[in-house]
Amino acid sequence: MLFLLFSQEEKTMSEKTNDFSKWYIDTIQKADLMDYTPVRGCIAFKPDGYELWEHIKEEMDKRFKETGHRNAYFPMLIPESFFQKEKDHIEGFSPELPWVTEAAGEKLEERLALRPTSETMIGHLYSSWIKSYRDLPVLINQWANVFRWEKKTLPFIRTSEFLWQEGHTAHVDEEDARKETMQMLTIYKEVVEGLLAIPVYEGQKTPLERFAGAIDTYSIEAMMKDGKAVQAGTSHYLGTKFAEAFEIKYLNKENKHEYVHTTSWGTSTRLIGSVIMVHGDEQGLVLPPRIAPTQVVLIPVGPWKKNPAIIEKLDGIFAALKAEGIRVRLDDSDQSPGFKFNEWELKGVPVRIELGPRDLDNNQVLMKARDEAEKVSVSIETVVESIKQELATMQTRLFEKAKAFREEHSHTHIDNMDQLEQHLKDSEHNGTIPGWVLAGWCGENSCEESVKEKTKFTTRNIPFNVPVPKQTCLHCGEKATHTVWFARAY
Ligand SMILES: [Zn+2]
């Protein structure tokens, strides 16, 4: 299949967008990551898809625990009255909530929502768990499924049920809670960049894009290969809003009651979709070595069945790699080598090793990295070392490639709506992706809404490190109070 987004050929934007969605669905199906189910918007994670989540989970969980957090579990069903307690929260989530209204053949006295997030249930419980300053901080994380009924769905990126982690912490004061909010955002950035090889911009959300009920929301934002953004993780400072709604008070050292300051933070299985959309190529999936379910595949080639020394050698390499903790598979099935190469490429396996009779005579193997065109020959004596090195190099290479792509499609020269509209026309005409635009913003919701209405560009975040500070608002031309990333987003 010709996938034009990855080529220099020209095509209109709408055709390209369709190509990209089609490529994405093809890629995840050929890689056998998921399947659809009869429940609309709810997917099954197949083992290779689920294992990606397991590796993300392991790394995140390790970082959470290193910073003093512990895991707990809360119920999936939340009473309707809990949502009424925090006004912004119910307004933000009510359109997306699925409800349980009946059980054991009887109508329930109070409807129960399938959780979209657990602030309310946790707020209710923390009000009895927290008594004194000695109980603080409370640093809890939950790994769970959540529900947000979506009209338009895309596997891993937007589904009605998804997997995530949600951290919920309570602190004595604003300073401590804000420190926590930033700490978790930094952990997200480090894991997404280090493990998933996806570069992100960290920054603050505008009030319109804030989490329902938060004082401040911070995010990390990633650019996909079609130029659209994915919000890859968020961390919220909730102030005392949930504490006031749920009466979460503690006795301070002066024996006076005070409200706690809370935070919440989350990342989800959207990260899997992001990995696919950031690293994939026209052959399909490309996985960063650190999360690949299979990091290395060993394939015998030539008339290997007549030459048992080939499989013996591969068995030896297999055992040596396994001993090093590398996730390796030996494909000694009856399929032709060409078929196997293709199949493992579709699965995005980072490194392939080929061994045939001639290689054996030369005491070498052929090694191919998934994202490189050429095979290289490697001595059998040092093959384990060469593979380890290639896995590390590829991890960095993928990050650098994604970063170069992002820089290429980040536009910092657009300062008003005429220029933005011209840029969109040019992109369409030239068959290029519009990417992201860094622009000034006056702080008015109306300007942000109008940009969105006219161009479908939404504010992604106000980056902490502004590459080029802007003086005037993209929309109204008044003095800019912030410099913001604008982009179309998933
Ligand atoms: Zn404005």
Short mmCIF file of C-alpha atoms and ligand atoms in Angstrom, two decimals:
data_model
loop_
_atom_site.label_atom_id
_atom_site.label_comp_id
_atom_site.label_asym_id
_atom_site.label_seq_id
_atom_site.Cartn_x
_atom_site.Cartn_y
_atom_site.Cartn_z
CA MET A 1 0.00 0.00 0.00
CA LEU A 2 1.28 3.40 -0.94
CA PHE A 3 1.14 5.63 2.08
CA LEU A 4 1.64 9.12 0.82
CA LEU A 5 2.12 10.88 4.12
CA PHE A 6 5.50 9.29 4.30
CA SER A 7 6.46 10.15 0.76
CA GLN A 8 7.21 13.39 -1.00
CA GLU A 9 4.28 13.04 -3.35
CA GLU A 10 1.54 15.61 -3.32
CA LYS A 11 -2.00 15.04 -2.25
CA THR A 12 -4.77 17.13 -0.77
CA MET A 13 -5.16 17.32 2.97
CA SER A 14 -8.50 15.55 3.15
CA GLU A 15 -7.24 12.60 1.14
CA LYS A 16 -4.17 12.48 3.32
CA THR A 17 -6.17 12.51 6.53
CA ASN A 18 -8.21 9.61 5.26
CA ASP A 19 -5.02 7.82 4.29
CA PHE A 20 -3.65 8.31 7.75
CA SER A 21 -6.75 6.91 9.53
CA LYS A 22 -6.79 3.99 7.14
CA TRP A 23 -3.07 3.39 7.66
CA TYR A 24 -3.55 3.55 11.43
CA ILE A 25 -6.38 0.99 11.48
CA ASP A 26 -4.53 -1.28 9.03
CA THR A 27 -1.38 -1.07 11.11
CA ILE A 28 -2.97 -2.03 14.41
CA GLN A 29 -4.92 -4.85 12.80
CA LYS A 30 -1.97 -6.30 10.92
CA ALA A 31 0.11 -6.09 14.08
CA ASP A 32 -2.68 -7.95 15.88
CA LEU A 33 -2.87 -5.44 18.74
CA MET A 34 -6.64 -5.26 19.23
CA ASP A 35 -10.06 -6.37 18.07
CA TYR A 36 -13.43 -4.69 17.91
CA THR A 37 -16.28 -6.00 20.07
CA PRO A 38 -20.08 -5.87 19.74
CA VAL A 39 -20.07 -3.07 22.35
CA ARG A 40 -19.69 0.13 20.40
CA GLY A 41 -16.52 2.02 21.22
CA CYS A 42 -15.13 -0.74 23.43
CA ILE A 43 -12.14 -2.72 22.13
CA ALA A 44 -10.38 -5.89 23.23
CA PHE A 45 -6.65 -5.54 23.81
CA LYS A 46 -4.96 -8.59 22.29
CA PRO A 47 -1.75 -9.84 23.98
CA ASP A 48 0.70 -7.80 21.86
CA GLY A 49 -1.40 -4.66 22.45
CA TYR A 50 -1.84 -5.34 26.14
CA GLU A 51 1.85 -6.00 26.64
CA LEU A 52 2.63 -2.49 25.39
CA TRP A 53 0.44 -1.23 28.24
CA GLU A 54 2.16 -3.57 30.68
CA HIS A 55 5.57 -2.08 29.88
CA ILE A 56 4.22 1.46 30.22
CA LYS A 57 2.59 0.45 33.49
CA GLU A 58 5.77 -1.15 34.90
CA GLU A 59 7.84 1.96 34.25
CA MET A 60 5.23 4.42 35.52
CA ASP A 61 4.50 2.31 38.58
CA LYS A 62 8.19 2.15 39.43
CA ARG A 63 8.48 5.93 39.21
CA PHE A 64 5.33 6.46 41.30
CA LYS A 65 6.62 4.18 44.04
CA GLU A 66 10.08 5.77 44.01
CA THR A 67 8.36 9.08 44.77
CA GLY A 68 6.40 7.70 47.73
CA HIS A 69 3.06 6.77 46.15
CA ARG A 70 1.14 3.57 46.80
CA ASN A 71 -1.55 1.83 44.78
CA ALA A 72 -5.13 1.33 45.97
CA TYR A 73 -8.42 0.41 44.31
CA PHE A 74 -11.79 2.18 44.34
CA PRO A 75 -15.24 1.09 43.08
CA MET A 76 -16.20 1.48 39.44
CA LEU A 77 -19.75 2.64 40.31
CA ILE A 78 -20.27 6.15 41.63
CA PRO A 79 -23.56 7.49 43.10
CA GLU A 80 -25.13 10.32 41.11
CA SER A 81 -25.25 12.57 44.17
CA PHE A 82 -21.43 12.56 44.33
CA PHE A 83 -21.27 14.28 40.99
CA GLN A 84 -23.69 17.00 42.09
CA LYS A 85 -21.31 18.10 44.85
CA GLU A 86 -18.77 19.73 42.56
CA LYS A 87 -20.57 21.88 39.99
CA ASP A 88 -17.84 22.16 37.34
CA HIS A 89 -17.11 18.46 37.59
CA ILE A 90 -20.67 17.33 36.79
CA GLU A 91 -20.97 19.89 33.99
CA GLY A 92 -17.74 18.65 32.45
CA PHE A 93 -18.54 14.95 32.60
CA SER A 94 -22.34 14.56 32.46
CA PRO A 95 -22.66 14.18 28.67
CA GLU A 96 -20.21 11.27 28.67
CA LEU A 97 -21.47 9.24 31.62
CA PRO A 98 -23.03 5.79 31.21
CA TRP A 99 -25.48 5.00 34.03
CA VAL A 100 -26.54 1.85 35.87
CA THR A 101 -30.21 2.24 36.75
CA GLU A 102 -31.30 -1.31 37.55
CA ALA A 103 -29.90 -4.30 39.41
CA ALA A 104 -31.37 -7.70 40.31
CA GLY A 105 -34.49 -6.76 38.37
CA GLU A 106 -35.19 -3.68 40.46
CA LYS A 107 -34.82 -0.04 39.73
CA LEU A 108 -32.09 1.51 41.88
CA GLU A 109 -33.03 4.30 44.28
CA GLU A 110 -30.08 6.30 43.02
CA ARG A 111 -28.48 5.99 39.62
CA LEU A 112 -24.85 4.87 39.59
CA ALA A 113 -22.40 6.16 37.02
CA LEU A 114 -19.61 4.09 35.54
CA ARG A 115 -16.64 6.20 36.67
CA PRO A 116 -15.19 8.65 34.19
CA THR A 117 -12.54 9.42 36.87
CA SER A 118 -12.58 8.92 40.64
CA GLU A 119 -12.17 12.36 42.28
CA THR A 120 -15.65 12.21 43.81
CA MET A 121 -15.48 8.69 45.29
CA ILE A 122 -11.98 9.35 46.54
CA GLY A 123 -12.98 12.75 47.95
CA HIS A 124 -15.80 11.05 49.86
CA LEU A 125 -13.41 8.51 51.35
CA TYR A 126 -10.54 10.90 52.07
CA SER A 127 -12.94 12.96 54.20
CA SER A 128 -12.99 10.09 56.70
CA TRP A 129 -9.40 8.88 56.17
CA ILE A 130 -7.80 12.25 56.84
CA LYS A 131 -8.07 13.63 60.39
CA SER A 132 -4.88 15.44 61.24
CA TYR A 133 -1.80 16.95 59.65
CA ARG A 134 -0.07 13.71 60.67
CA ASP A 135 -2.14 11.86 58.03
CA LEU A 136 -0.77 14.07 55.25
CA PRO A 137 0.28 13.89 52.54
CA VAL A 138 -1.91 11.08 51.21
CA LEU A 139 -0.20 9.78 48.05
CA ILE A 140 -2.38 7.19 46.28
CA ASN A 141 -2.57 5.93 42.71
CA GLN A 142 -5.12 3.66 41.10
CA TRP A 143 -4.72 1.47 37.97
CA ALA A 144 -8.21 1.04 36.54
CA ASN A 145 -10.64 1.20 33.66
CA VAL A 146 -12.78 4.29 33.11
CA PHE A 147 -15.73 5.14 30.88
CA ARG A 148 -16.48 8.17 28.76
CA TRP A 149 -19.15 7.46 26.19
CA GLU A 150 -17.77 8.71 22.93
CA LYS A 151 -19.59 9.32 19.65
CA LYS A 152 -16.50 9.17 17.48
CA THR A 153 -14.05 6.49 18.45
CA LEU A 154 -10.59 5.42 17.35
CA PRO A 155 -8.91 2.35 18.88
CA PHE A 156 -6.48 3.22 21.72
CA ILE A 157 -6.86 6.96 21.08
CA ARG A 158 -10.52 7.50 21.92
CA THR A 159 -12.68 4.66 23.18
CA SER A 160 -15.69 4.51 25.48
CA GLU A 161 -13.85 2.31 27.94
CA PHE A 162 -10.11 2.69 28.44
CA LEU A 163 -7.38 1.76 30.86
CA TRP A 164 -5.46 4.32 32.83
CA GLN A 165 -3.88 5.29 36.06
CA GLU A 166 -5.20 8.10 38.20
CA GLY A 167 -3.19 9.55 41.06
CA HIS A 168 -5.07 11.33 43.86
CA THR A 169 -3.13 13.12 46.54
CA ALA A 170 -3.99 15.36 49.49
CA HIS A 171 -1.62 17.90 51.05
CA VAL A 172 -1.40 20.36 53.93
CA ASP A 173 -1.11 23.41 51.72
CA GLU A 174 -0.98 24.83 48.23
CA GLU A 175 2.80 24.80 48.01
CA ASP A 176 3.06 21.09 48.73
CA ALA A 177 0.19 20.24 46.36
CA ARG A 178 1.64 22.33 43.54
CA LYS A 179 5.02 20.67 44.01
CA GLU A 180 3.31 17.29 43.61
CA THR A 181 1.44 18.45 40.47
CA MET A 182 4.73 19.44 38.82
CA GLN A 183 6.61 16.37 40.02
CA MET A 184 4.09 14.06 38.35
CA LEU A 185 4.11 16.05 35.11
CA THR A 186 7.90 15.69 35.04
CA ILE A 187 7.63 11.93 35.59
CA TYR A 188 5.17 11.72 32.69
CA LYS A 189 7.51 13.67 30.44
CA GLU A 190 10.47 11.48 31.37
CA VAL A 191 8.59 8.21 30.84
CA VAL A 192 6.98 9.27 27.55
CA GLU A 193 10.26 10.60 26.16
CA GLY A 194 12.52 7.90 27.59
CA LEU A 195 10.39 4.77 27.26
CA LEU A 196 8.14 5.64 24.31
CA ALA A 197 10.68 7.82 22.46
CA ILE A 198 8.01 10.49 21.99
CA PRO A 199 9.11 14.11 22.46
CA VAL A 200 6.56 16.26 24.31
CA TYR A 201 5.94 19.89 25.11
CA GLU A 202 5.04 20.45 28.75
CA GLY A 203 2.91 23.37 29.73
CA GLN A 204 -0.29 24.71 31.21
CA LYS A 205 -3.77 24.29 29.76
CA THR A 206 -5.94 27.34 29.11
CA PRO A 207 -9.08 27.69 31.31
CA LEU A 208 -11.33 26.33 28.50
CA GLU A 209 -9.21 23.19 28.15
CA ARG A 210 -8.78 22.63 31.87
CA PHE A 211 -9.97 19.49 33.67
CA ALA A 212 -13.53 19.88 35.00
CA GLY A 213 -13.10 21.12 38.57
CA ALA A 214 -9.37 21.95 38.48
CA ILE A 215 -7.72 25.25 39.45
CA ASP A 216 -4.83 24.55 37.06
CA THR A 217 -4.24 21.75 34.56
CA TYR A 218 -0.84 20.96 33.09
CA SER A 219 -0.21 18.64 30.18
CA ILE A 220 2.38 17.03 27.99
CA GLU A 221 1.48 17.21 24.29
CA ALA A 222 2.83 15.06 21.47
CA MET A 223 2.75 15.49 17.69
CA MET A 224 1.53 12.57 15.60
CA LYS A 225 2.75 11.89 12.01
CA ASP A 226 -0.35 13.56 10.56
CA GLY A 227 0.53 16.71 12.50
CA LYS A 228 -2.32 16.35 14.99
CA ALA A 229 -1.72 16.55 18.72
CA VAL A 230 -2.36 14.00 21.42
CA GLN A 231 -2.59 15.11 25.02
CA ALA A 232 -0.33 12.41 26.42
CA GLY A 233 -0.74 13.06 30.15
CA THR A 234 -2.27 15.61 32.52
CA SER A 235 -1.63 16.73 36.07
CA HIS A 236 -4.11 18.90 37.96
CA TYR A 237 -3.88 21.17 40.95
CA LEU A 238 -7.41 21.05 42.38
CA GLY A 239 -6.92 23.58 45.19
CA THR A 240 -9.51 23.11 47.94
CA LYS A 241 -12.43 22.72 45.51
CA PHE A 242 -12.92 18.98 46.05
CA ALA A 243 -11.96 19.31 49.72
CA GLU A 244 -14.76 21.85 50.21
CA ALA A 245 -17.25 19.78 48.22
CA PHE A 246 -16.46 16.61 50.20
CA GLU A 247 -15.50 18.15 53.56
CA ILE A 248 -11.92 16.88 53.55
CA LYS A 249 -10.49 18.70 56.58
CA TYR A 250 -7.59 18.12 58.92
CA LEU A 251 -6.53 19.46 62.29
CA ASN A 252 -3.39 21.52 61.85
CA LYS A 253 -0.60 21.89 64.43
CA GLU A 254 -2.49 24.77 66.06
CA ASN A 255 -5.48 22.44 66.46
CA LYS A 256 -7.54 24.28 63.86
CA HIS A 257 -9.53 22.71 61.01
CA GLU A 258 -8.24 23.34 57.53
CA TYR A 259 -9.16 22.07 54.08
CA VAL A 260 -6.59 19.88 52.35
CA HIS A 261 -5.24 20.82 48.92
CA THR A 262 -5.63 18.02 46.41
CA THR A 263 -4.12 16.98 43.09
CA SER A 264 -4.96 14.39 40.49
CA TRP A 265 -2.97 13.15 37.48
CA GLY A 266 -3.47 10.58 34.76
CA THR A 267 -2.11 8.81 31.72
CA SER A 268 -3.97 6.24 29.68
CA THR A 269 -3.85 3.63 26.92
CA ARG A 270 -3.91 6.60 24.50
CA LEU A 271 -0.15 6.34 24.89
CA ILE A 272 -0.29 3.11 22.87
CA GLY A 273 -2.06 4.93 20.03
CA SER A 274 0.53 7.69 20.24
CA VAL A 275 3.44 5.25 19.92
CA ILE A 276 1.87 3.83 16.75
CA MET A 277 1.11 7.25 15.24
CA VAL A 278 4.52 8.72 16.06
CA HIS A 279 6.84 5.90 14.98
CA GLY A 280 4.92 3.87 12.37
CA ASP A 281 5.96 3.86 8.72
CA GLU A 282 4.59 2.60 5.41
CA GLN A 283 5.47 -0.99 6.38
CA GLY A 284 3.36 -0.67 9.52
CA LEU A 285 4.25 -0.69 13.17
CA VAL A 286 7.64 0.46 14.46
CA LEU A 287 8.14 -0.09 18.18
CA PRO A 288 10.69 1.56 20.42
CA PRO A 289 12.81 -1.32 21.80
CA ARG A 290 12.04 -0.55 25.43
CA ILE A 291 8.32 -1.37 25.07
CA ALA A 292 8.36 -3.91 22.24
CA PRO A 293 6.77 -7.23 23.34
CA THR A 294 9.34 -8.95 21.11
CA GLN A 295 12.59 -7.01 20.85
CA VAL A 296 14.53 -9.44 18.68
CA VAL A 297 13.41 -12.12 16.24
CA LEU A 298 15.81 -14.84 15.04
CA ILE A 299 15.09 -16.27 11.59
CA PRO A 300 16.93 -19.16 9.90
CA VAL A 301 17.30 -18.67 6.12
CA GLY A 302 18.39 -20.72 3.11
CA PRO A 303 18.19 -24.53 3.24
CA TRP A 304 18.46 -24.45 7.04
CA LYS A 305 16.49 -27.63 7.67
CA LYS A 306 19.23 -29.67 6.01
CA ASN A 307 21.82 -27.99 8.16
CA PRO A 308 21.09 -28.55 11.88
CA ALA A 309 24.08 -26.40 12.87
CA ILE A 310 22.04 -23.31 11.92
CA ILE A 311 19.26 -23.96 14.43
CA GLU A 312 21.81 -25.00 17.03
CA LYS A 313 23.59 -21.69 16.61
CA LEU A 314 20.32 -19.76 16.77
CA ASP A 315 19.30 -21.69 19.89
CA GLY A 316 22.58 -20.59 21.47
CA ILE A 317 21.99 -16.92 20.56
CA PHE A 318 18.40 -17.23 21.82
CA ALA A 319 19.55 -18.52 25.22
CA ALA A 320 22.26 -15.87 25.52
CA LEU A 321 19.81 -13.05 24.72
CA LYS A 322 17.24 -14.43 27.14
CA ALA A 323 19.86 -14.56 29.86
CA GLU A 324 20.43 -10.84 29.27
CA GLY A 325 16.72 -10.16 29.84
CA ILE A 326 16.05 -9.44 26.15
CA ARG A 327 12.61 -10.41 24.83
CA VAL A 328 13.50 -12.71 21.93
CA ARG A 329 11.62 -15.08 19.61
CA LEU A 330 12.99 -17.78 17.32
CA ASP A 331 10.79 -18.23 14.26
CA ASP A 332 11.43 -21.77 13.02
CA SER A 333 7.98 -22.16 11.44
CA ASP A 334 7.49 -23.58 7.92
CA GLN A 335 6.82 -20.20 6.29
CA SER A 336 9.30 -18.76 3.80
CA PRO A 337 11.88 -16.26 5.12
CA GLY A 338 10.22 -13.49 3.06
CA PHE A 339 6.87 -14.18 4.67
CA LYS A 340 8.45 -14.13 8.13
CA PHE A 341 10.37 -10.90 7.49
CA ASN A 342 7.14 -9.23 6.45
CA GLU A 343 5.15 -10.57 9.36
CA TRP A 344 7.66 -9.45 12.02
CA GLU A 345 8.02 -6.07 10.35
CA LEU A 346 4.26 -5.57 10.55
CA LYS A 347 4.54 -6.30 14.26
CA GLY A 348 7.20 -3.62 14.60
CA VAL A 349 9.87 -5.90 16.10
CA PRO A 350 12.97 -3.68 16.51
CA VAL A 351 15.75 -6.11 15.52
CA ARG A 352 15.79 -9.08 13.14
CA ILE A 353 18.66 -11.57 12.95
CA GLU A 354 19.07 -13.83 9.90
CA LEU A 355 21.32 -16.86 9.80
CA GLY A 356 21.87 -19.09 6.73
CA PRO A 357 24.53 -21.59 5.60
CA ARG A 358 26.79 -18.94 4.06
CA ASP A 359 26.59 -16.75 7.16
CA LEU A 360 27.48 -19.77 9.24
CA ASP A 361 30.57 -20.43 7.08
CA ASN A 362 31.61 -16.81 7.62
CA ASN A 363 30.83 -17.01 11.33
CA GLN A 364 28.41 -14.10 11.08
CA VAL A 365 24.72 -13.18 11.12
CA LEU A 366 22.80 -10.46 9.30
CA MET A 367 21.17 -7.88 11.55
CA LYS A 368 18.41 -5.52 10.48
CA ALA A 369 16.90 -2.74 12.56
CA ARG A 370 13.19 -2.20 11.83
CA ASP A 371 13.63 1.49 10.98
CA GLU A 372 16.77 1.16 8.83
CA ALA A 373 16.94 0.12 5.19
CA GLU A 374 20.18 -1.86 5.23
CA LYS A 375 21.16 -5.10 6.87
CA VAL A 376 24.56 -5.27 8.53
CA SER A 377 26.72 -8.33 9.12
CA VAL A 378 27.76 -9.00 12.68
CA SER A 379 30.20 -11.55 14.03
CA ILE A 380 28.59 -14.45 15.89
CA GLU A 381 31.11 -14.06 18.73
CA THR A 382 29.87 -10.56 19.55
CA VAL A 383 26.25 -10.87 18.38
CA VAL A 384 24.68 -10.39 21.82
CA GLU A 385 26.68 -7.23 22.44
CA SER A 386 25.85 -5.93 18.94
CA ILE A 387 22.13 -6.53 19.48
CA LYS A 388 22.13 -4.82 22.88
CA GLN A 389 23.88 -1.86 21.36
CA GLU A 390 21.48 -1.70 18.41
CA LEU A 391 18.44 -1.78 20.73
CA ALA A 392 19.85 1.17 22.67
CA THR A 393 20.81 3.09 19.52
CA MET A 394 17.43 2.51 17.92
CA GLN A 395 15.64 3.78 21.02
CA THR A 396 17.57 7.07 20.77
CA ARG A 397 17.30 7.20 16.99
CA LEU A 398 13.49 6.94 17.09
CA PHE A 399 13.32 9.76 19.63
CA GLU A 400 15.59 11.96 17.51
CA LYS A 401 13.60 11.22 14.34
CA ALA A 402 10.33 12.08 16.09
CA LYS A 403 11.88 15.25 17.44
CA ALA A 404 13.18 16.31 14.03
CA PHE A 405 9.71 15.66 12.57
CA ARG A 406 8.11 17.77 15.28
CA GLU A 407 10.54 20.66 14.76
CA GLU A 408 9.93 20.54 11.02
CA HIS A 409 6.18 20.88 11.54
CA SER A 410 6.20 23.41 14.39
CA HIS A 411 5.51 26.85 12.97
CA THR A 412 6.57 29.91 14.89
CA HIS A 413 6.15 32.59 12.22
CA ILE A 414 2.33 32.82 12.20
CA ASP A 415 1.04 35.90 14.01
CA ASN A 416 -2.51 36.58 12.83
CA MET A 417 -5.57 34.83 11.43
CA ASP A 418 -4.83 35.82 7.83
CA GLN A 419 -1.45 34.17 8.08
CA LEU A 420 -2.95 31.09 9.74
CA GLU A 421 -5.63 30.76 7.08
CA GLN A 422 -3.03 31.25 4.36
CA HIS A 423 -0.85 28.59 6.01
CA LEU A 424 -3.79 26.16 5.97
CA LYS A 425 -4.50 26.88 2.32
CA ASP A 426 -0.85 26.42 1.43
CA SER A 427 -0.70 23.13 3.32
CA GLU A 428 -3.74 21.87 1.49
CA HIS A 429 -2.41 23.03 -1.85
CA ASN A 430 1.06 21.58 -1.30
CA GLY A 431 -0.21 18.39 0.30
CA THR A 432 1.78 19.01 3.46
CA ILE A 433 0.49 18.67 6.99
CA PRO A 434 -0.40 21.91 8.79
CA GLY A 435 1.39 20.88 11.99
CA TRP A 436 1.41 23.07 15.08
CA VAL A 437 1.43 26.80 15.38
CA LEU A 438 3.02 28.78 18.19
CA ALA A 439 1.10 32.01 18.61
CA GLY A 440 0.22 34.78 21.03
CA TRP A 441 -3.07 34.82 22.92
CA CYS A 442 -4.72 37.67 24.82
CA GLY A 443 -6.28 35.40 27.45
CA GLU A 444 -9.89 35.81 26.24
CA ASN A 445 -11.99 32.64 25.84
CA SER A 446 -13.76 34.23 22.87
CA CYS A 447 -10.54 34.46 20.86
CA GLU A 448 -9.66 30.84 21.62
CA GLU A 449 -13.18 29.69 20.67
CA SER A 450 -13.17 31.67 17.47
CA VAL A 451 -9.82 30.22 16.33
CA LYS A 452 -11.25 26.77 16.97
CA GLU A 453 -14.44 27.47 15.07
CA LYS A 454 -12.63 28.86 12.04
CA THR A 455 -9.70 26.43 11.80
CA LYS A 456 -10.34 23.47 14.18
CA PHE A 457 -7.08 24.48 15.86
CA THR A 458 -7.38 24.27 19.64
CA THR A 459 -4.96 25.47 22.27
CA ARG A 460 -2.71 22.59 23.31
CA ASN A 461 -0.80 24.24 26.12
CA ILE A 462 1.11 27.30 27.20
CA PRO A 463 4.63 25.82 27.10
CA PHE A 464 6.93 26.30 30.09
CA ASN A 465 9.85 26.94 27.77
CA VAL A 466 8.51 29.25 25.09
CA PRO A 467 10.65 28.86 21.95
CA VAL A 468 9.66 32.28 20.54
CA PRO A 469 7.70 34.66 22.83
CA LYS A 470 4.83 36.38 21.01
CA GLN A 471 3.62 39.96 21.52
CA THR A 472 0.12 40.00 20.02
CA CYS A 473 -2.97 37.76 20.07
CA LEU A 474 -3.33 35.50 17.04
CA HIS A 475 -7.02 36.34 16.82
CA CYS A 476 -7.68 39.91 17.95
CA GLY A 477 -4.23 41.49 17.60
CA GLU A 478 -4.36 42.88 21.16
CA LYS A 479 -1.44 42.44 23.54
CA ALA A 480 -0.67 38.77 24.14
CA THR A 481 -0.61 37.58 27.74
CA HIS A 482 0.55 34.10 26.78
CA THR A 483 2.35 32.25 24.00
CA VAL A 484 0.43 29.08 23.17
CA TRP A 485 0.71 25.98 20.99
CA PHE A 486 -2.30 25.67 18.69
CA ALA A 487 -3.03 22.46 16.76
CA ARG A 488 -5.72 20.12 15.61
CA ALA A 489 -5.98 17.35 18.15
CA TYR A 490 -7.25 13.83 18.71
ZN ZN B 1 -7.43 37.95 21.54
#
